[in-house]
Tab-separated table of C-alpha atoms in Angstrom:
chain	number	residue	atom	x	y	z
C	1	MET	CA	-48.287	-45.931	-25.522
C	2	SER	CA	-46.061	-43.591	-27.803
C	3	ARG	CA	-46.646	-39.999	-28.555
C	4	SER	CA	-46.479	-38.739	-32.229
C	5	ALA	CA	-43.088	-37.374	-33.165
C	6	HIS	CA	-42.758	-33.425	-33.107
C	7	PRO	CA	-44.056	-31.757	-35.925
C	8	ALA	CA	-41.171	-29.468	-35.992
C	9	GLY	CA	-39.158	-32.678	-37.464
C	10	PRO	CA	-36.251	-33.791	-34.697
C	11	ARG	CA	-33.013	-34.864	-35.961
C	12	HIS	CA	-33.282	-38.767	-36.563
C	13	ALA	CA	-30.197	-41.296	-36.676
C	14	ASP	CA	-29.449	-41.768	-40.599
C	15	VAL	CA	-27.025	-39.087	-41.288
C	16	LEU	CA	-25.209	-37.551	-37.768
C	17	PRO	CA	-22.550	-34.322	-37.379
C	18	GLU	CA	-19.636	-35.215	-35.210
C	19	GLY	CA	-19.379	-35.734	-32.149
C	20	HIS	CA	-18.931	-37.408	-28.868
C	21	TYR	CA	-21.673	-40.057	-28.940
C	22	SER	CA	-21.689	-43.949	-29.992
C	23	ALA	CA	-24.253	-45.252	-32.588
C	24	PRO	CA	-27.996	-45.064	-30.989
C	25	PRO	CA	-28.305	-48.054	-29.199
C	26	ALA	CA	-30.857	-51.129	-30.437
C	27	ASP	CA	-33.605	-50.092	-27.833
C	28	LEU	CA	-33.955	-46.919	-26.372
C	29	ASN	CA	-36.462	-48.230	-23.625
C	30	THR	CA	-33.769	-50.584	-22.262
C	31	LEU	CA	-31.628	-49.440	-19.352
C	32	ASP	CA	-28.154	-50.465	-18.951
C	33	PRO	CA	-27.906	-51.778	-15.446
C	34	LYS	CA	-24.338	-50.606	-15.253
C	35	VAL	CA	-25.233	-46.876	-15.111
C	36	TRP	CA	-28.322	-47.149	-13.093
C	37	ALA	CA	-28.627	-47.998	-9.324
C	38	GLN	CA	-29.218	-51.819	-8.826
C	39	THR	CA	-33.037	-51.573	-7.975
C	40	VAL	CA	-33.763	-49.693	-11.103
C	41	THR	CA	-35.956	-51.568	-13.133
C	42	ARG	CA	-39.321	-51.024	-15.961
C	43	ASN	CA	-42.503	-51.394	-15.362
C	44	GLU	CA	-45.184	-52.817	-17.689
C	45	ASP	CA	-45.930	-49.702	-19.015
C	46	GLY	CA	-42.473	-48.908	-19.083
C	47	VAL	CA	-42.144	-46.391	-16.620
C	48	LEU	CA	-38.868	-46.162	-14.587
C	49	THR	CA	-39.224	-47.611	-10.711
C	50	VAL	CA	-36.459	-47.559	-7.992
C	51	GLY	CA	-36.977	-49.153	-4.916
C	52	GLY	CA	-40.297	-49.955	-5.833
C	53	ILE	CA	-41.674	-46.679	-6.634
C	54	THR	CA	-42.530	-45.240	-10.246
C	55	ALA	CA	-40.494	-42.334	-11.437
C	56	THR	CA	-43.866	-40.856	-12.516
C	57	ARG	CA	-44.927	-40.987	-8.789
C	58	LEU	CA	-41.410	-39.431	-7.481
C	59	ALA	CA	-42.514	-36.815	-9.674
C	60	GLU	CA	-45.806	-36.185	-7.997
C	61	GLU	CA	-44.543	-36.025	-4.782
C	62	HIS	CA	-41.444	-34.197	-4.497
C	63	GLY	CA	-41.346	-32.281	-7.995
C	64	THR	CA	-38.646	-31.957	-10.422
C	65	PRO	CA	-36.053	-31.296	-10.855
C	66	ALA	CA	-34.769	-34.108	-7.857
C	67	TYR	CA	-31.851	-36.123	-6.843
C	68	ILE	CA	-33.339	-39.624	-6.689
C	69	LEU	CA	-31.153	-41.819	-4.271
C	70	ASP	CA	-31.569	-45.571	-4.230
C	71	GLU	CA	-30.583	-46.220	-0.142
C	72	ALA	CA	-30.740	-49.853	-0.810
C	73	ASP	CA	-27.873	-49.741	-3.814
C	74	PHE	CA	-25.847	-47.283	-1.359
C	75	ARG	CA	-25.367	-49.553	1.243
C	76	ALA	CA	-24.643	-52.482	-0.850
C	77	ARG	CA	-22.056	-50.608	-2.746
C	78	ALA	CA	-20.335	-49.358	0.923
C	79	ARG	CA	-20.893	-52.946	2.271
C	80	ALA	CA	-19.071	-54.497	-0.169
C	81	TRP	CA	-15.882	-52.157	-0.145
C	82	ARG	CA	-15.997	-52.729	3.746
C	83	THR	CA	-16.060	-56.649	2.886
C	84	ALA	CA	-13.399	-56.413	0.089
C	85	PHE	CA	-11.016	-54.503	2.115
C	86	GLY	CA	-11.564	-56.495	5.417
C	87	HIS	CA	-10.393	-55.709	8.884
C	88	ASP	CA	-6.851	-55.084	8.030
C	89	ALA	CA	-7.654	-51.950	6.409
C	90	ASP	CA	-9.653	-49.083	6.771
C	91	VAL	CA	-12.318	-47.756	4.245
C	92	PHE	CA	-13.199	-44.244	4.513
C	93	TYR	CA	-15.839	-42.677	2.834
C	94	ALA	CA	-15.053	-39.387	0.522
C	95	GLY	CA	-17.747	-36.889	1.997
C	96	LYS	CA	-16.915	-34.284	-0.504
C	97	ALA	CA	-18.636	-36.431	-3.384
C	98	PHE	CA	-22.121	-36.005	-1.362
C	99	LEU	CA	-23.131	-35.629	2.392
C	100	SER	CA	-25.870	-35.091	4.453
C	101	ARG	CA	-26.666	-36.788	8.003
C	102	ALA	CA	-28.451	-39.646	6.203
C	103	VAL	CA	-25.756	-40.489	4.487
C	104	VAL	CA	-23.280	-40.040	7.826
C	105	ARG	CA	-25.661	-42.905	9.778
C	106	TRP	CA	-25.772	-45.238	6.755
C	107	LEU	CA	-21.980	-44.974	6.771
C	108	HIS	CA	-21.938	-45.150	10.908
C	109	GLU	CA	-24.315	-48.052	10.578
C	110	GLU	CA	-22.191	-49.881	7.432
C	111	GLY	CA	-18.703	-49.984	9.288
C	112	LEU	CA	-17.195	-47.453	7.061
C	113	ASN	CA	-15.197	-44.026	8.165
C	114	LEU	CA	-15.505	-40.706	6.865
C	115	ASP	CA	-13.111	-38.366	5.633
C	116	VAL	CA	-14.169	-34.516	5.541
C	117	CYS	CA	-12.601	-31.354	3.917
C	118	SER	CA	-14.313	-28.813	5.457
C	119	GLY	CA	-15.723	-27.117	9.013
C	120	GLY	CA	-19.190	-27.762	7.488
C	121	GLU	CA	-18.168	-31.595	6.413
C	122	LEU	CA	-17.021	-31.771	10.097
C	123	ALA	CA	-20.249	-30.458	11.538
C	124	THR	CA	-22.674	-32.430	9.597
C	125	ALA	CA	-20.677	-35.665	10.362
C	126	LEU	CA	-20.569	-34.782	13.983
C	127	SER	CA	-24.134	-33.681	13.661
C	128	ALA	CA	-25.013	-37.190	12.854
C	129	GLY	CA	-23.438	-39.286	15.172
C	130	MET	CA	-20.021	-40.402	13.404
C	131	PRO	CA	-17.451	-41.157	15.725
C	132	ALA	CA	-14.750	-38.325	15.603
C	133	ASP	CA	-11.999	-41.110	15.840
C	134	ARG	CA	-13.286	-42.125	13.023
C	135	ILE	CA	-12.948	-38.929	10.592
C	136	ALA	CA	-9.861	-38.077	8.867
C	137	PHE	CA	-9.449	-34.128	7.978
C	138	HIS	CA	-8.642	-33.057	4.247
C	139	GLY	CA	-7.836	-29.994	2.622
C	140	ASN	CA	-4.842	-27.603	1.454
C	141	ASN	CA	-5.670	-24.400	3.658
C	142	LYS	CA	-8.060	-25.547	6.541
C	143	SER	CA	-8.305	-22.321	9.278
C	144	LYS	CA	-7.108	-22.428	12.326
C	145	ASP	CA	-10.384	-22.623	13.679
C	146	GLU	CA	-11.329	-25.858	11.440
C	147	ILE	CA	-7.914	-27.240	12.948
C	148	ARG	CA	-8.504	-26.193	16.161
C	149	ARG	CA	-12.619	-27.837	16.301
C	150	ALA	CA	-10.845	-31.029	14.590
C	151	ILE	CA	-8.239	-31.548	17.263
C	152	THR	CA	-11.103	-30.506	20.103
C	153	GLU	CA	-13.407	-33.127	19.033
C	154	GLY	CA	-10.847	-35.786	18.538
C	155	VAL	CA	-10.693	-36.586	15.028
C	156	GLY	CA	-8.565	-39.435	14.063
C	157	ARG	CA	-6.376	-37.974	11.693
C	158	ILE	CA	-5.577	-34.723	9.978
C	159	VAL	CA	-3.732	-35.070	6.826
C	160	LEU	CA	-1.308	-32.308	6.608
C	161	ASP	CA	-0.842	-30.701	3.571
C	162	SER	CA	2.049	-28.135	3.549
C	163	PHE	CA	5.142	-27.459	5.452
C	164	GLN	CA	3.011	-24.465	6.981
C	165	GLU	CA	0.144	-26.813	8.082
C	166	ILE	CA	2.640	-28.998	10.327
C	167	VAL	CA	3.685	-26.257	12.146
C	168	ARG	CA	-0.393	-24.913	12.416
C	169	VAL	CA	-1.115	-28.136	13.173
C	170	ALA	CA	1.423	-28.831	15.796
C	171	HIS	CA	1.210	-25.083	17.427
C	172	ILE	CA	-2.838	-25.320	17.913
C	173	ALA	CA	-2.417	-29.312	19.291
C	174	GLN	CA	-0.122	-28.184	21.722
C	175	GLU	CA	-1.921	-25.369	23.094
C	176	LEU	CA	-5.139	-27.623	23.577
C	177	GLY	CA	-2.801	-30.344	25.332
C	178	LYS	CA	-3.411	-32.819	22.843
C	179	ARG	CA	-1.082	-35.049	20.327
C	180	GLN	CA	-2.828	-35.346	17.366
C	181	ARG	CA	-2.834	-38.184	14.654
C	182	VAL	CA	-1.449	-36.872	11.266
C	183	GLN	CA	-0.567	-38.123	8.242
C	184	ILE	CA	1.462	-36.041	5.539
C	185	ARG	CA	0.080	-35.937	1.770
C	186	ILE	CA	2.518	-36.071	-0.487
C	187	THR	CA	2.817	-35.447	-4.501
C	188	VAL	CA	4.493	-38.456	-5.999
C	189	GLY	CA	4.328	-36.953	-9.596
C	190	VAL	CA	1.998	-39.778	-11.132
C	191	GLU	CA	-0.614	-37.760	-13.557
C	192	ALA	CA	-3.554	-40.361	-13.590
C	193	HIS	CA	-5.243	-40.730	-17.133
C	194	THR	CA	-8.464	-38.220	-16.227
C	195	HIS	CA	-9.277	-34.851	-16.739
C	196	GLU	CA	-6.528	-32.008	-16.363
C	197	PHE	CA	-8.510	-30.137	-13.686
C	198	ILE	CA	-9.078	-33.600	-11.331
C	199	ALA	CA	-5.381	-34.904	-11.771
C	200	THR	CA	-4.039	-34.830	-8.528
C	201	ALA	CA	-0.643	-36.087	-7.999
C	202	HIS	CA	1.389	-34.421	-10.538
C	203	GLU	CA	3.419	-31.992	-9.303
C	204	ASP	CA	1.988	-28.201	-10.819
C	205	GLN	CA	-0.870	-27.963	-8.478
C	206	LYS	CA	-2.147	-27.026	-5.426
C	207	PHE	CA	-2.170	-30.375	-3.201
C	208	GLY	CA	0.277	-31.889	-1.087
C	209	ILE	CA	3.817	-31.452	-0.449
C	210	PRO	CA	6.188	-32.991	-3.813
C	211	LEU	CA	8.233	-36.227	-3.235
C	212	ALA	CA	10.813	-34.664	-5.950
C	213	GLY	CA	13.754	-32.585	-4.591
C	214	GLY	CA	13.343	-34.507	-0.739
C	215	GLN	CA	10.258	-32.291	-0.087
C	216	ALA	CA	8.260	-34.535	1.373
C	217	ALA	CA	11.473	-36.416	3.186
C	218	GLU	CA	11.540	-32.728	5.160
C	219	ALA	CA	8.241	-32.445	5.694
C	220	VAL	CA	8.315	-36.238	7.154
C	221	ARG	CA	11.638	-34.690	9.225
C	222	ARG	CA	10.148	-31.853	10.525
C	223	ALA	CA	6.790	-33.194	11.928
C	224	LEU	CA	8.658	-36.101	13.541
C	225	GLN	CA	10.361	-33.233	15.587
C	226	LEU	CA	6.907	-32.333	17.245
C	227	ASP	CA	5.838	-33.502	20.421
C	228	SER	CA	2.601	-32.316	19.831
C	229	LEU	CA	2.296	-34.758	16.560
C	230	GLU	CA	2.133	-38.472	16.021
C	231	VAL	CA	3.300	-39.312	12.259
C	232	ILE	CA	1.170	-42.427	11.627
C	233	GLY	CA	1.688	-42.364	7.715
C	234	ILE	CA	1.656	-40.970	4.294
C	235	HIS	CA	-1.183	-40.167	1.979
C	236	SER	CA	-0.957	-39.874	-1.707
C	237	HIS	CA	-4.305	-39.743	-3.986
C	238	ILE	CA	-3.395	-39.270	-8.009
C	239	GLY	CA	-6.885	-38.363	-9.254
C	240	SER	CA	-10.146	-39.264	-10.117
C	241	GLN	CA	-12.224	-41.113	-12.394
C	242	ILE	CA	-9.892	-44.008	-12.591
C	243	PHE	CA	-9.824	-47.299	-14.208
C	244	ASP	CA	-6.461	-47.958	-14.644
C	245	MET	CA	-4.530	-49.610	-11.722
C	246	SER	CA	-0.747	-49.025	-13.397
C	247	GLY	CA	-0.923	-45.460	-11.871
C	248	PHE	CA	-1.371	-47.216	-8.076
C	249	GLU	CA	1.423	-49.044	-8.798
C	250	VAL	CA	3.721	-46.234	-9.618
C	251	ALA	CA	2.457	-44.310	-6.790
C	252	ALA	CA	2.482	-47.158	-4.350
C	253	HIS	CA	6.283	-47.988	-5.596
C	254	ARG	CA	7.459	-44.647	-5.063
C	255	VAL	CA	5.206	-43.958	-1.483
C	256	VAL	CA	7.366	-47.074	-0.084
C	257	GLY	CA	10.354	-45.974	-1.457
C	258	LEU	CA	9.716	-42.826	0.978
C	259	LEU	CA	8.742	-45.057	3.729
C	260	LYS	CA	12.475	-46.776	3.573
C	261	ASP	CA	13.862	-44.041	3.549
C	262	ILE	CA	12.199	-42.813	7.078
C	263	ARG	CA	13.198	-46.321	8.189
C	264	ASP	CA	16.668	-46.239	7.395
C	265	GLU	CA	17.004	-42.549	8.719
C	266	HIS	CA	14.758	-42.368	11.500
C	267	GLY	CA	14.668	-45.854	12.330
C	268	ILE	CA	10.492	-45.963	12.454
C	269	GLU	CA	8.458	-47.981	10.232
C	270	LEU	CA	5.335	-45.729	9.865
C	271	PRO	CA	2.274	-48.008	10.552
C	272	GLU	CA	0.006	-46.725	7.731
C	273	ILE	CA	-0.649	-45.986	3.972
C	274	ASP	CA	-3.546	-44.105	2.227
C	275	LEU	CA	-3.602	-44.545	-1.359
C	276	GLY	CA	-6.550	-42.137	-1.918
C	277	GLY	CA	-9.720	-42.675	-3.479
C	278	GLY	CA	-10.581	-41.733	-7.475
C	279	LEU	CA	-11.546	-45.113	-8.520
C	280	GLY	CA	-13.794	-44.819	-12.019
C	281	ILE	CA	-17.754	-45.127	-12.332
C	282	ALA	CA	-19.844	-46.192	-15.314
C	283	TYR	CA	-21.550	-42.681	-16.689
C	284	THR	CA	-22.289	-44.448	-20.174
C	285	SER	CA	-22.261	-47.844	-21.460
C	286	ASP	CA	-18.514	-47.155	-22.815
C	287	ASP	CA	-17.332	-46.748	-19.289
C	288	ASP	CA	-15.817	-50.357	-17.514
C	289	PRO	CA	-15.242	-49.738	-13.871
C	290	ARG	CA	-13.437	-52.426	-11.575
C	291	GLU	CA	-15.224	-53.911	-8.713
C	292	PRO	CA	-14.443	-53.173	-5.385
C	293	HIS	CA	-12.934	-57.015	-4.837
C	294	GLU	CA	-11.080	-56.668	-7.649
C	295	ILE	CA	-9.569	-53.175	-6.034
C	296	ALA	CA	-8.804	-54.361	-2.969
C	297	LYS	CA	-7.129	-57.760	-3.970
C	298	ALA	CA	-4.949	-54.999	-6.811
C	299	LEU	CA	-4.048	-52.729	-4.264
C	300	THR	CA	-3.244	-54.859	-1.478
C	301	GLU	CA	-0.869	-57.086	-3.711
C	302	ILE	CA	0.710	-53.410	-4.795
C	303	VAL	CA	1.872	-52.766	-1.130
C	304	THR	CA	2.418	-56.049	-0.058
C	305	ARG	CA	4.776	-56.459	-3.097
C	306	GLU	CA	6.709	-53.513	-2.798
C	307	CYS	CA	6.926	-53.985	1.085
C	308	GLU	CA	8.618	-57.202	0.890
C	309	ALA	CA	10.963	-55.883	-2.059
C	310	ALA	CA	12.107	-53.186	0.672
C	311	ARG	CA	12.392	-55.012	3.759
C	312	LEU	CA	9.706	-53.502	5.455
C	313	ARG	CA	6.610	-54.549	7.441
C	314	THR	CA	3.423	-53.933	4.995
C	315	PRO	CA	1.272	-51.109	6.498
C	316	ARG	CA	-2.115	-50.961	7.378
C	317	ILE	CA	-3.591	-49.495	3.954
C	318	SER	CA	-6.394	-47.065	3.905
C	319	VAL	CA	-8.770	-46.388	0.949
C	320	GLU	CA	-11.090	-43.413	0.356
C	321	PRO	CA	-14.043	-44.453	-1.844
C	322	GLY	CA	-16.553	-41.458	-2.506
C	323	ARG	CA	-17.816	-41.401	-6.432
C	324	ALA	CA	-17.392	-45.216	-6.592
C	325	ILE	CA	-19.863	-45.626	-3.487
C	326	VAL	CA	-22.346	-42.626	-3.980
C	327	GLY	CA	-22.109	-42.303	-7.602
C	328	PRO	CA	-24.246	-44.634	-9.172
C	329	THR	CA	-26.580	-44.832	-6.637
C	330	ALA	CA	-28.548	-41.918	-7.614
C	331	PHE	CA	-30.348	-40.395	-10.616
C	332	THR	CA	-31.637	-36.622	-11.115
C	333	LEU	CA	-35.209	-36.712	-12.294
C	334	TYR	CA	-36.318	-33.697	-14.774
C	335	GLU	CA	-39.293	-32.930	-16.670
C	336	VAL	CA	-38.586	-31.516	-20.255
C	337	GLY	CA	-39.950	-28.406	-21.346
C	338	THR	CA	-39.170	-26.645	-24.379
C	339	ILE	CA	-37.606	-28.674	-27.715
C	340	LYS	CA	-35.733	-27.497	-30.793
C	341	PRO	CA	-35.226	-29.338	-33.550
C	342	LEU	CA	-31.763	-27.508	-35.461
C	343	ASP	CA	-31.806	-29.071	-38.925
C	344	GLY	CA	-28.434	-31.380	-40.043
C	345	LEU	CA	-27.457	-30.624	-36.276
C	346	ARG	CA	-29.180	-32.048	-33.507
C	347	THR	CA	-32.616	-31.489	-31.345
C	348	TYR	CA	-32.056	-29.530	-27.982
C	349	VAL	CA	-34.021	-31.041	-25.571
C	350	SER	CA	-34.334	-28.313	-22.721
C	351	VAL	CA	-35.085	-29.310	-19.005
C	352	ASP	CA	-36.565	-27.612	-15.484
C	353	GLY	CA	-32.785	-27.986	-14.304
C	354	GLY	CA	-29.137	-27.640	-15.589
C	355	MET	CA	-25.967	-26.436	-14.615
C	356	SER	CA	-27.525	-25.415	-11.062
C	357	ASP	CA	-27.774	-28.763	-10.447
C	358	ASN	CA	-25.117	-30.527	-12.586
C	359	ILE	CA	-22.521	-28.693	-13.305
C	360	ARG	CA	-19.797	-31.332	-13.761
C	361	THR	CA	-20.427	-31.266	-17.960
C	362	ALA	CA	-19.416	-27.636	-18.457
C	363	LEU	CA	-16.700	-28.012	-15.705
C	364	TYR	CA	-14.733	-31.305	-16.747
C	365	ASP	CA	-16.646	-31.640	-20.376
C	366	ALA	CA	-18.224	-34.789	-18.521
C	367	GLU	CA	-20.237	-37.400	-20.396
C	368	TYR	CA	-23.676	-38.629	-19.220
C	369	SER	CA	-26.605	-40.737	-20.228
C	370	VAL	CA	-30.176	-40.253	-20.512
C	371	ALA	CA	-33.296	-41.947	-20.652
C	372	LEU	CA	-37.173	-41.212	-20.723
C	373	VAL	CA	-38.607	-42.859	-18.050
C	374	SER	CA	-41.968	-41.887	-18.228
C	375	ARG	CA	-43.673	-44.108	-20.842
C	376	VAL	CA	-42.621	-46.219	-23.037
C	377	SER	CA	-41.543	-45.409	-27.085
C	378	ASP	CA	-41.284	-47.152	-30.015
C	379	ALA	CA	-40.129	-44.005	-31.949
C	380	ALA	CA	-36.930	-43.849	-33.676
C	381	PRO	CA	-33.954	-42.778	-32.389
C	382	MET	CA	-32.979	-39.044	-32.395
C	383	LEU	CA	-29.608	-36.933	-31.515
C	384	ALA	CA	-30.435	-34.737	-28.639
C	385	ARG	CA	-28.286	-32.509	-26.810
C	386	VAL	CA	-29.688	-32.140	-23.251
C	387	VAL	CA	-30.011	-28.539	-21.866
C	388	GLY	CA	-30.983	-26.152	-18.834
C	389	LYS	CA	-32.695	-23.221	-18.383
C	390	HIS	CA	-29.919	-20.880	-17.352
C	391	CYS	CA	-28.903	-18.027	-18.883
C	392	GLU	CA	-25.576	-19.944	-20.274
C	393	SER	CA	-25.013	-21.185	-23.190
C	394	GLY	CA	-22.507	-23.800	-21.875
C	395	ASP	CA	-25.831	-24.611	-19.405
C	396	ILE	CA	-25.480	-28.673	-20.942
C	397	VAL	CA	-26.317	-31.460	-18.948
C	398	VAL	CA	-25.738	-34.404	-21.693
C	399	LYS	CA	-23.997	-33.209	-24.703
C	400	ASP	CA	-24.888	-36.160	-27.420
C	401	ALA	CA	-27.414	-38.519	-26.427
C	402	PHE	CA	-30.180	-40.463	-28.463
C	403	LEU	CA	-33.848	-39.918	-27.300
C	404	PRO	CA	-36.914	-41.218	-29.011
C	405	ALA	CA	-38.092	-38.938	-31.377
C	406	ASP	CA	-41.668	-38.416	-30.249
C	407	ILE	CA	-40.076	-36.928	-26.932
C	408	ALA	CA	-42.655	-34.116	-25.790
C	409	PRO	CA	-42.956	-31.334	-23.160
C	410	GLY	CA	-43.860	-32.812	-20.082
C	411	ASP	CA	-42.582	-36.228	-20.274
C	412	LEU	CA	-39.715	-37.323	-17.434
C	413	ILE	CA	-36.338	-37.885	-18.604
C	414	ALA	CA	-33.737	-39.012	-16.070
C	415	VAL	CA	-29.483	-38.496	-16.191
C	416	PRO	CA	-28.021	-41.537	-13.971
C	417	ALA	CA	-24.772	-41.623	-11.768
C	418	THR	CA	-25.234	-38.429	-10.359
C	419	GLY	CA	-25.079	-38.923	-6.851
C	420	ALA	CA	-21.034	-37.706	-6.772
C	421	TYR	CA	-20.439	-34.238	-6.946
C	422	CYS	CA	-23.695	-33.155	-8.294
C	423	ARG	CA	-25.495	-32.003	-5.049
C	424	SER	CA	-22.278	-31.194	-3.611
C	425	MET	CA	-21.692	-28.353	-6.346
C	426	ALA	CA	-24.714	-27.252	-6.974
C	427	SER	CA	-25.026	-23.699	-7.328
C	428	ASN	CA	-27.915	-21.030	-7.208
C	429	TYR	CA	-27.183	-19.506	-10.258
C	430	ASN	CA	-29.926	-17.636	-12.025
C	431	HIS	CA	-31.373	-18.029	-8.384
C	432	VAL	CA	-32.744	-21.147	-9.332
C	433	LEU	CA	-33.563	-23.259	-6.546
C	434	ARG	CA	-31.467	-26.283	-5.437
C	435	PRO	CA	-33.319	-29.546	-6.072
C	436	PRO	CA	-33.725	-31.755	-3.254
C	437	VAL	CA	-32.274	-35.426	-2.498
C	438	VAL	CA	-35.203	-38.150	-2.356
C	439	ALA	CA	-34.299	-41.275	-0.828
C	440	VAL	CA	-36.064	-44.838	-1.703
C	441	SER	CA	-36.085	-47.919	-0.205
C	442	ASP	CA	-38.589	-50.937	-0.125
C	443	GLY	CA	-41.294	-48.668	-1.846
C	444	ALA	CA	-41.305	-45.752	0.460
C	445	SER	CA	-39.141	-42.357	-0.006
C	446	ARG	CA	-38.128	-39.714	2.206
C	447	VAL	CA	-36.518	-36.469	1.844
C	448	ILE	CA	-32.988	-36.236	3.223
C	449	VAL	CA	-32.125	-33.266	1.897
C	450	ARG	CA	-34.996	-30.854	1.359
C	451	ARG	CA	-35.770	-28.661	-2.009
C	452	GLU	CA	-34.469	-24.831	-1.502
C	453	THR	CA	-37.163	-22.403	-1.274
C	454	GLU	CA	-37.638	-18.531	-2.142
C	455	GLU	CA	-37.265	-17.630	1.541
C	456	ASP	CA	-34.166	-19.671	1.951
C	457	LEU	CA	-32.880	-17.634	-0.710
C	458	LEU	CA	-33.931	-13.584	0.710
C	459	ARG	CA	-32.853	-15.170	4.272
C	460	LEU	CA	-29.547	-14.749	3.290
C	461	ASP	CA	-30.355	-11.345	1.368
C	462	VAL	CA	-29.772	-8.636	4.220
C	463	GLY	CA	-29.697	-5.329	1.829
């Protein structure tokens, strides 16, 4: 059943202003499986269902906004990465994308390792039972306390990010009477085709030790001289939301060149190479991500070919998918509030969340899809901008999208592919409470991260 069009006259798709959108879809009721979790469908009334539960029921039981995470989809994607790389490689889930104790348990059960980049992420991993030797510790400025805890707990590897950190980790390991396994993170001068602020391999940035000018070789040289460090490999990460494998090919060529130089100078062949993560997902129908088996085949062939040319044994490969696993598994469920048509421009559709639960649009100019999910509609498409409730003009969730012209207050809409970074980067801007994360599976839902309360906010205020 569809509702009547909004009386103020929303903007239809006949004459459109300039923007970042494609043409309106032929059917606004069709959900593109590329951008939604695997169990998402519509029932006979047009209501979105996930894991056998309707969006309307989820809203009634858990409120809005809420992150809705498809557990079966998460597990299937984790298994697909583990299977694609097999037992001769390591898959480390990048915890920064989204981490909770439930997620840690799923990863453990599906046979994945975990990388963390803060003491809080490490505490979460350990509290949920992830074996310490399956944890890698990242970060460009790890504190002494974080390093000490990581070494004491026996983390499998610490990724060294600077000359100072080489000394810092070695000193703490020596104090503790430990020999710590480490990788050296280098920047190879490859800039992936991605947003400037999430491209991490070009040299003018905070991560890693540059390969240029011999700095990376000197870092390895110093680390090898320290008895409390066991250098097991080289780490390289070239960016995020990457679809083109050519950047990995150039990066692998340069990393293997460094491995050859290490062999020639020191007479050792380092046993591991970590190519990082950053593989892209579909946020809109225009995105075309690769499947894990395609990525595994391409990366393995690239590294093998480069090592054969350098006459090196092929090292054990590690990868670090985070977004590629959790990103597509979740959507954010909102309730529509104020609707504001602007003649000749677009209609602003306000929801009960915003930049506090998804900062990526404001921070990265990220693009998202959106759909009406509480009913079917046969109304014409209108150009809309989905915005939040915050006192900020940049509080935009979806910049340009088409929604039915009869969208009305009280409707539920959902933004797919919000599993990665949205909850991790959520804030209390305007003292808005952070939403819960609700896992769904086999007709049941459970809260794995609860909604914040006003008491939570006030508990930290000691004034």
